[in-house]
Short mmCIF file of N, CA and C and ligand atoms in Angstrom, two decimals:
data_model
loop_
_atom_site.label_atom_id
_atom_site.label_comp_id
_atom_site.label_asym_id
_atom_site.label_seq_id
_atom_site.Cartn_x
_atom_site.Cartn_y
_atom_site.Cartn_z
N UNK U 1 187.65 117.15 70.95
CA UNK U 1 186.72 116.08 70.57
C UNK U 1 186.33 116.23 69.10
N UNK U 2 186.43 115.15 68.35
CA UNK U 2 186.02 115.17 66.94
C UNK U 2 184.89 114.17 66.76
N UNK U 3 183.77 114.66 66.24
CA UNK U 3 182.58 113.84 66.09
C UNK U 3 182.18 113.75 64.63
N UNK U 4 181.91 112.53 64.17
CA UNK U 4 181.40 112.31 62.82
C UNK U 4 179.95 111.83 62.90
N UNK U 5 179.05 112.53 62.21
CA UNK U 5 177.64 112.15 62.13
C UNK U 5 177.44 111.31 60.87
N UNK U 6 176.79 110.16 61.00
CA UNK U 6 176.67 109.26 59.85
C UNK U 6 175.22 108.80 59.64
N UNK U 7 174.77 108.88 58.37
CA UNK U 7 173.49 108.26 57.99
C UNK U 7 173.71 107.50 56.68
N UNK U 8 172.64 107.19 55.97
CA UNK U 8 172.78 106.41 54.74
C UNK U 8 173.24 107.28 53.57
N UNK U 9 172.52 108.35 53.31
CA UNK U 9 172.80 109.15 52.12
C UNK U 9 173.69 110.35 52.34
N UNK U 10 173.83 110.80 53.60
CA UNK U 10 174.50 112.06 53.96
C UNK U 10 173.88 113.26 53.23
N UNK U 11 172.54 113.19 53.04
CA UNK U 11 171.87 114.38 52.50
C UNK U 11 170.67 114.81 53.37
N UNK U 12 170.13 113.92 54.20
CA UNK U 12 168.96 114.30 55.02
C UNK U 12 169.31 114.41 56.51
N UNK U 13 169.56 113.28 57.17
CA UNK U 13 169.71 113.29 58.63
C UNK U 13 171.08 113.77 59.11
N UNK U 14 172.17 113.18 58.59
CA UNK U 14 173.48 113.54 59.14
C UNK U 14 173.88 114.99 58.83
N UNK U 15 173.44 115.60 57.70
CA UNK U 15 173.72 117.03 57.54
C UNK U 15 173.01 117.87 58.61
N UNK U 16 171.78 117.46 58.99
CA UNK U 16 171.10 118.16 60.09
C UNK U 16 171.88 117.99 61.38
N UNK U 17 172.30 116.75 61.66
CA UNK U 17 173.05 116.49 62.89
C UNK U 17 174.36 117.28 62.90
N UNK U 18 175.02 117.34 61.76
CA UNK U 18 176.28 118.09 61.60
C UNK U 18 176.04 119.58 61.90
N UNK U 19 175.01 120.15 61.26
CA UNK U 19 174.73 121.58 61.43
C UNK U 19 174.25 121.92 62.84
N UNK U 20 173.38 121.07 63.38
CA UNK U 20 172.85 121.33 64.73
C UNK U 20 173.98 121.23 65.75
N UNK U 21 174.84 120.20 65.62
CA UNK U 21 175.92 120.04 66.60
C UNK U 21 176.91 121.19 66.49
N UNK U 22 177.23 121.62 65.28
CA UNK U 22 178.14 122.77 65.13
C UNK U 22 177.55 124.01 65.80
N UNK U 23 176.24 124.19 65.62
CA UNK U 23 175.53 125.32 66.22
C UNK U 23 175.64 125.27 67.76
N UNK U 24 175.40 124.08 68.33
CA UNK U 24 175.45 123.93 69.79
C UNK U 24 176.87 124.06 70.32
N UNK U 25 177.83 123.57 69.54
CA UNK U 25 179.24 123.66 69.93
C UNK U 25 179.66 125.13 70.04
N UNK U 26 179.21 125.92 69.05
CA UNK U 26 179.52 127.35 69.06
C UNK U 26 178.85 128.02 70.26
N UNK U 27 177.56 127.69 70.46
CA UNK U 27 176.79 128.27 71.56
C UNK U 27 177.45 127.98 72.91
N UNK U 28 177.99 126.76 73.05
CA UNK U 28 178.60 126.33 74.31
C UNK U 28 180.11 126.60 74.37
N UNK U 29 180.62 127.29 73.32
CA UNK U 29 182.04 127.66 73.25
C UNK U 29 182.97 126.45 73.46
N UNK U 30 182.61 125.34 72.80
CA UNK U 30 183.42 124.13 72.91
C UNK U 30 184.42 124.05 71.77
N UNK U 31 185.52 123.35 72.02
CA UNK U 31 186.55 123.22 71.01
C UNK U 31 186.37 121.87 70.30
N UNK U 32 185.21 121.63 69.74
CA UNK U 32 184.90 120.36 69.08
C UNK U 32 184.83 120.56 67.58
N UNK U 33 185.25 119.52 66.84
CA UNK U 33 185.12 119.55 65.37
C UNK U 33 184.07 118.54 64.96
N UNK U 34 183.19 118.96 64.05
CA UNK U 34 182.08 118.11 63.62
C UNK U 34 182.13 117.92 62.11
N UNK U 35 181.83 116.70 61.67
CA UNK U 35 181.75 116.42 60.23
C UNK U 35 180.61 115.42 60.04
N UNK U 36 180.27 115.13 58.78
CA UNK U 36 179.26 114.10 58.53
C UNK U 36 179.60 113.33 57.27
N UNK U 37 179.04 112.12 57.17
CA UNK U 37 179.30 111.25 56.01
C UNK U 37 178.14 110.27 55.87
N UNK U 38 178.05 109.66 54.68
CA UNK U 38 177.03 108.65 54.44
C UNK U 38 177.68 107.29 54.23
N UNK U 39 176.96 106.23 54.57
CA UNK U 39 177.48 104.90 54.28
C UNK U 39 177.35 104.59 52.79
N UNK U 40 176.38 105.22 52.14
CA UNK U 40 176.16 105.01 50.69
C UNK U 40 176.92 106.03 49.85
N UNK U 41 176.99 105.75 48.54
CA UNK U 41 177.80 106.62 47.66
C UNK U 41 176.98 107.40 46.63
N UNK U 42 175.65 107.34 46.71
CA UNK U 42 174.81 107.90 45.65
C UNK U 42 174.92 109.40 45.50
N UNK U 43 175.16 110.11 46.59
CA UNK U 43 175.02 111.58 46.55
C UNK U 43 176.34 112.32 46.76
N UNK U 44 177.46 111.60 46.62
CA UNK U 44 178.77 112.21 46.84
C UNK U 44 178.90 113.50 46.02
N UNK U 45 179.37 114.56 46.68
CA UNK U 45 179.59 115.84 46.01
C UNK U 45 178.38 116.75 45.99
N UNK U 46 177.21 116.21 46.36
CA UNK U 46 175.99 117.03 46.37
C UNK U 46 175.83 117.77 47.69
N UNK U 47 175.00 118.82 47.67
CA UNK U 47 174.61 119.51 48.90
C UNK U 47 173.51 118.71 49.59
N UNK U 48 173.12 119.15 50.79
CA UNK U 48 172.03 118.47 51.50
C UNK U 48 170.71 118.53 50.73
N UNK U 49 169.82 117.58 51.01
CA UNK U 49 168.46 117.60 50.49
C UNK U 49 167.81 118.95 50.87
N UNK U 50 167.08 119.56 49.91
CA UNK U 50 166.57 120.90 50.20
C UNK U 50 165.54 120.91 51.32
N UNK U 51 164.91 119.75 51.59
CA UNK U 51 163.96 119.69 52.71
C UNK U 51 164.71 119.81 54.04
N UNK U 52 165.91 119.23 54.12
CA UNK U 52 166.73 119.39 55.33
C UNK U 52 167.25 120.82 55.44
N UNK U 53 167.69 121.37 54.31
CA UNK U 53 168.21 122.74 54.31
C UNK U 53 167.12 123.71 54.79
N UNK U 54 165.88 123.48 54.30
CA UNK U 54 164.77 124.36 54.68
C UNK U 54 164.43 124.22 56.17
N UNK U 55 164.38 122.98 56.64
CA UNK U 55 164.06 122.74 58.06
C UNK U 55 165.12 123.39 58.96
N UNK U 56 166.37 123.25 58.58
CA UNK U 56 167.45 123.87 59.36
C UNK U 56 167.31 125.40 59.34
N UNK U 57 167.07 125.94 58.14
CA UNK U 57 166.96 127.39 57.99
C UNK U 57 165.80 127.94 58.83
N UNK U 58 164.68 127.21 58.85
CA UNK U 58 163.53 127.61 59.67
C UNK U 58 163.88 127.68 61.15
N UNK U 59 164.93 126.97 61.52
CA UNK U 59 165.37 126.95 62.92
C UNK U 59 166.68 127.73 63.12
N UNK U 60 167.01 128.58 62.15
CA UNK U 60 168.15 129.47 62.30
C UNK U 60 169.51 128.85 62.07
N UNK U 61 169.54 127.70 61.36
CA UNK U 61 170.82 127.02 61.12
C UNK U 61 171.04 126.86 59.62
N UNK U 62 172.22 127.26 59.15
CA UNK U 62 172.53 127.20 57.72
C UNK U 62 173.39 125.97 57.43
N UNK U 63 172.82 125.01 56.70
CA UNK U 63 173.62 123.82 56.35
C UNK U 63 173.90 123.77 54.84
N UNK U 64 173.61 124.89 54.15
CA UNK U 64 173.62 124.86 52.68
C UNK U 64 175.01 124.66 52.07
N UNK U 65 176.07 124.93 52.86
CA UNK U 65 177.40 124.80 52.25
C UNK U 65 178.02 123.42 52.48
N UNK U 66 177.29 122.51 53.14
CA UNK U 66 177.83 121.16 53.35
C UNK U 66 177.89 120.39 52.03
N UNK U 67 178.87 119.50 51.92
CA UNK U 67 179.02 118.67 50.72
C UNK U 67 179.07 117.20 51.13
N UNK U 68 178.24 116.39 50.49
CA UNK U 68 178.13 114.97 50.83
C UNK U 68 179.42 114.21 50.53
N UNK U 69 179.80 113.37 51.48
CA UNK U 69 180.91 112.43 51.24
C UNK U 69 180.56 111.08 51.82
N UNK U 70 181.30 110.07 51.41
CA UNK U 70 181.05 108.71 51.91
C UNK U 70 181.94 108.42 53.12
N UNK U 71 181.43 107.62 54.05
CA UNK U 71 182.22 107.16 55.19
C UNK U 71 183.41 106.36 54.68
N UNK U 72 184.58 106.55 55.30
CA UNK U 72 185.78 105.80 54.90
C UNK U 72 186.45 105.21 56.15
N UNK U 73 187.20 104.13 55.93
CA UNK U 73 187.82 103.42 57.04
C UNK U 73 188.71 104.34 57.87
N UNK U 74 189.39 105.30 57.23
CA UNK U 74 190.28 106.21 57.97
C UNK U 74 189.52 107.10 58.95
N UNK U 75 188.19 107.18 58.81
CA UNK U 75 187.39 107.97 59.77
C UNK U 75 187.50 107.39 61.19
N UNK U 76 187.77 106.10 61.29
CA UNK U 76 187.94 105.51 62.62
C UNK U 76 189.14 106.12 63.34
N UNK U 77 190.19 106.47 62.60
CA UNK U 77 191.37 107.08 63.21
C UNK U 77 191.16 108.58 63.42
N UNK U 78 190.40 109.17 62.50
CA UNK U 78 190.22 110.63 62.47
C UNK U 78 189.31 111.14 63.60
N UNK U 79 188.29 110.33 63.98
CA UNK U 79 187.25 110.82 64.89
C UNK U 79 187.26 110.07 66.22
N UNK U 80 186.82 110.78 67.28
CA UNK U 80 186.71 110.19 68.62
C UNK U 80 185.38 109.48 68.79
N UNK U 81 184.36 110.00 68.10
CA UNK U 81 183.00 109.49 68.27
C UNK U 81 182.33 109.46 66.90
N UNK U 82 181.70 108.33 66.58
CA UNK U 82 180.99 108.19 65.30
C UNK U 82 179.53 107.93 65.64
N UNK U 83 178.69 108.96 65.41
CA UNK U 83 177.29 108.89 65.82
C UNK U 83 176.41 108.58 64.62
N UNK U 84 175.78 107.40 64.65
CA UNK U 84 174.95 106.95 63.53
C UNK U 84 173.48 107.19 63.86
N UNK U 85 172.64 107.21 62.81
CA UNK U 85 171.23 107.55 63.00
C UNK U 85 170.34 106.33 63.24
N UNK U 86 170.72 105.19 62.65
CA UNK U 86 169.86 104.01 62.84
C UNK U 86 170.70 102.73 62.89
N UNK U 87 170.01 101.61 63.10
CA UNK U 87 170.73 100.34 63.29
C UNK U 87 171.41 99.87 62.01
N UNK U 88 170.80 100.18 60.86
CA UNK U 88 171.44 99.81 59.59
C UNK U 88 172.76 100.56 59.41
N UNK U 89 172.74 101.87 59.73
CA UNK U 89 173.99 102.65 59.65
C UNK U 89 175.03 102.03 60.56
N UNK U 90 174.60 101.63 61.76
CA UNK U 90 175.54 101.08 62.75
C UNK U 90 176.17 99.79 62.21
N UNK U 91 175.33 98.92 61.65
CA UNK U 91 175.85 97.65 61.12
C UNK U 91 176.81 97.92 59.95
N UNK U 92 176.45 98.87 59.09
CA UNK U 92 177.29 99.19 57.93
C UNK U 92 178.65 99.74 58.36
N UNK U 93 178.64 100.60 59.37
CA UNK U 93 179.91 101.18 59.84
C UNK U 93 180.73 100.11 60.58
N UNK U 94 180.06 99.33 61.42
CA UNK U 94 180.79 98.31 62.19
C UNK U 94 181.44 97.26 61.29
N UNK U 95 180.82 97.03 60.14
CA UNK U 95 181.39 96.07 59.19
C UNK U 95 182.77 96.52 58.72
N UNK U 96 183.03 97.82 58.76
CA UNK U 96 184.32 98.37 58.29
C UNK U 96 185.33 98.52 59.42
N UNK U 97 184.89 98.25 60.66
CA UNK U 97 185.79 98.40 61.81
C UNK U 97 186.72 97.20 61.90
N UNK U 98 187.97 97.46 62.37
CA UNK U 98 188.88 96.31 62.49
C UNK U 98 189.38 96.10 63.91
N UNK U 99 189.16 97.05 64.82
CA UNK U 99 189.63 96.86 66.20
C UNK U 99 188.50 97.15 67.19
N UNK U 100 188.68 96.72 68.43
CA UNK U 100 187.70 97.03 69.47
C UNK U 100 187.64 98.54 69.70
N UNK U 101 188.78 99.22 69.54
CA UNK U 101 188.80 100.68 69.72
C UNK U 101 187.93 101.35 68.65
N UNK U 102 188.00 100.85 67.42
CA UNK U 102 187.12 101.37 66.34
C UNK U 102 185.67 101.17 66.73
N UNK U 103 185.36 99.94 67.13
CA UNK U 103 183.95 99.58 67.42
C UNK U 103 183.39 100.41 68.58
N UNK U 104 184.25 100.73 69.55
CA UNK U 104 183.79 101.47 70.74
C UNK U 104 183.40 102.91 70.40
N UNK U 105 183.86 103.40 69.25
CA UNK U 105 183.55 104.79 68.87
C UNK U 105 182.18 104.94 68.25
N UNK U 106 181.54 103.82 67.90
CA UNK U 106 180.30 103.87 67.13
C UNK U 106 179.08 103.76 68.05
N UNK U 107 178.26 104.82 68.06
CA UNK U 107 177.04 104.82 68.90
C UNK U 107 175.88 105.42 68.12
N UNK U 108 174.66 105.01 68.46
CA UNK U 108 173.51 105.68 67.87
C UNK U 108 173.31 107.03 68.56
N UNK U 109 173.03 108.06 67.77
CA UNK U 109 172.87 109.41 68.32
C UNK U 109 171.85 109.43 69.45
N UNK U 110 170.75 108.66 69.29
CA UNK U 110 169.69 108.66 70.30
C UNK U 110 169.78 107.48 71.25
N UNK U 111 170.93 106.86 71.35
CA UNK U 111 171.09 105.73 72.28
C UNK U 111 170.42 104.48 71.73
N UNK U 112 169.27 104.11 72.29
CA UNK U 112 168.62 102.89 71.81
C UNK U 112 167.48 103.18 70.83
N UNK U 113 167.26 104.47 70.50
CA UNK U 113 166.22 104.82 69.52
C UNK U 113 166.86 105.22 68.20
N UNK U 114 166.12 105.01 67.11
CA UNK U 114 166.61 105.36 65.78
C UNK U 114 166.06 106.72 65.35
N UNK U 115 166.85 107.46 64.55
CA UNK U 115 166.32 108.62 63.85
C UNK U 115 165.79 108.08 62.52
N UNK U 116 164.46 108.18 62.27
CA UNK U 116 163.89 107.57 61.06
C UNK U 116 164.38 108.25 59.79
N UNK U 117 164.48 107.45 58.73
CA UNK U 117 164.91 107.97 57.43
C UNK U 117 163.75 108.75 56.80
N UNK U 118 163.91 110.07 56.61
CA UNK U 118 162.80 110.90 56.12
C UNK U 118 162.76 111.02 54.59
N UNK U 119 163.66 110.34 53.89
CA UNK U 119 163.86 110.57 52.45
C UNK U 119 162.56 110.43 51.66
N UNK U 120 161.72 109.45 52.03
CA UNK U 120 160.48 109.22 51.27
C UNK U 120 159.25 109.76 51.98
N UNK U 121 159.44 110.61 52.99
CA UNK U 121 158.29 111.13 53.74
C UNK U 121 158.57 112.57 54.19
N UNK U 122 158.01 113.53 53.44
CA UNK U 122 158.25 114.96 53.73
C UNK U 122 157.87 115.34 55.16
N UNK U 123 156.86 114.66 55.72
CA UNK U 123 156.36 115.05 57.05
C UNK U 123 157.35 114.69 58.16
N UNK U 124 158.39 113.90 57.83
CA UNK U 124 159.32 113.47 58.88
C UNK U 124 160.44 114.48 59.16
N UNK U 125 160.61 115.47 58.27
CA UNK U 125 161.77 116.36 58.44
C UNK U 125 161.71 117.18 59.73
N UNK U 126 160.51 117.69 60.07
CA UNK U 126 160.39 118.47 61.31
C UNK U 126 160.64 117.60 62.54
N UNK U 127 159.97 116.43 62.67
CA UNK U 127 160.29 115.59 63.84
C UNK U 127 161.74 115.12 63.87
N UNK U 128 162.32 114.84 62.70
CA UNK U 128 163.73 114.43 62.65
C UNK U 128 164.60 115.56 63.20
N UNK U 129 164.32 116.80 62.79
CA UNK U 129 165.09 117.94 63.31
C UNK U 129 165.04 117.95 64.83
N UNK U 130 163.84 117.80 65.39
CA UNK U 130 163.69 117.86 66.85
C UNK U 130 164.39 116.71 67.56
N UNK U 131 164.30 115.51 66.97
CA UNK U 131 164.97 114.35 67.57
C UNK U 131 166.48 114.54 67.56
N UNK U 132 166.99 115.04 66.44
CA UNK U 132 168.44 115.23 66.32
C UNK U 132 168.91 116.31 67.29
N UNK U 133 168.12 117.38 67.42
CA UNK U 133 168.46 118.45 68.38
C UNK U 133 168.55 117.87 69.80
N UNK U 134 167.55 117.07 70.14
CA UNK U 134 167.51 116.45 71.48
C UNK U 134 168.74 115.56 71.69
N UNK U 135 169.06 114.75 70.68
CA UNK U 135 170.22 113.85 70.78
C UNK U 135 171.52 114.63 70.92
N UNK U 136 171.66 115.69 70.14
CA UNK U 136 172.90 116.48 70.18
C UNK U 136 173.07 117.15 71.54
N UNK U 137 171.95 117.64 72.11
CA UNK U 137 172.04 118.28 73.43
C UNK U 137 172.49 117.27 74.48
N UNK U 138 171.99 116.04 74.38
CA UNK U 138 172.39 115.00 75.34
C UNK U 138 173.87 114.66 75.19
N UNK U 139 174.35 114.63 73.94
CA UNK U 139 175.78 114.36 73.72
C UNK U 139 176.63 115.47 74.32
N UNK U 140 176.20 116.72 74.13
CA UNK U 140 176.94 117.86 74.71
C UNK U 140 177.01 117.70 76.23
N UNK U 141 175.87 117.41 76.86
CA UNK U 141 175.89 117.27 78.33
C UNK U 141 176.77 116.12 78.77
N UNK U 142 176.77 115.03 77.99
CA UNK U 142 177.52 113.85 78.40
C UNK U 142 179.03 114.01 78.22
N UNK U 143 179.45 114.78 77.22
CA UNK U 143 180.89 114.79 76.88
C UNK U 143 181.60 116.11 77.11
N UNK U 144 180.86 117.19 77.41
CA UNK U 144 181.57 118.49 77.53
C UNK U 144 182.38 118.57 78.82
P1 LIG Y 1 169.68 110.11 54.79
O1 LIG Y 1 168.43 109.85 53.83
O2 LIG Y 1 170.31 108.76 55.02
O3 LIG Y 1 169.07 110.68 56.02
O4 LIG Y 1 170.58 111.07 54.05
C1 LIG Y 1 168.54 109.18 52.60
C2 LIG Y 1 168.94 109.89 51.49
C3 LIG Y 1 169.04 109.24 50.27
C4 LIG Y 1 168.72 107.91 50.18
C5 LIG Y 1 168.32 107.20 51.30
C6 LIG Y 1 168.23 107.85 52.52
N1 LIG Y 1 168.80 107.24 48.93
O5 LIG Y 1 168.43 106.05 48.87
O6 LIG Y 1 169.20 107.85 47.93
#
């Protein structure tokens, strides 16, 4: 199983989702590959936002070596599941889909709930971490 985590910037939410899912995959001894990307291009080549890096580190997860990249159309072929954080991410990714098979791969990590964008609110990083952890655990139970 190959899973791509997607948010807007690929510096706050999807790097957390990437790191948390890799952590859980290792814990559960699963043969899954995880990556992340952003729909936007502003932060390409940068590491995660330091507030995400700190929140992950406080929870025993190291995301400091991740490098931001932008979502690309070939990701539809590369990945089995494309997990987005909010409805805007979903619309942006779906706009690039060309087949029903592409579209079927795109789901919100939390189902019908959004992971809020914490970029302009420092207090959101801790709840975002917890929401993403909860979502990743549900994905593991559903697909392992
Ligand atoms: P993310 O947060 O989508 O969770 O990575 C954001 C990061 C950067 C920006 C927006 C959201 N930005 O506008 O630069």
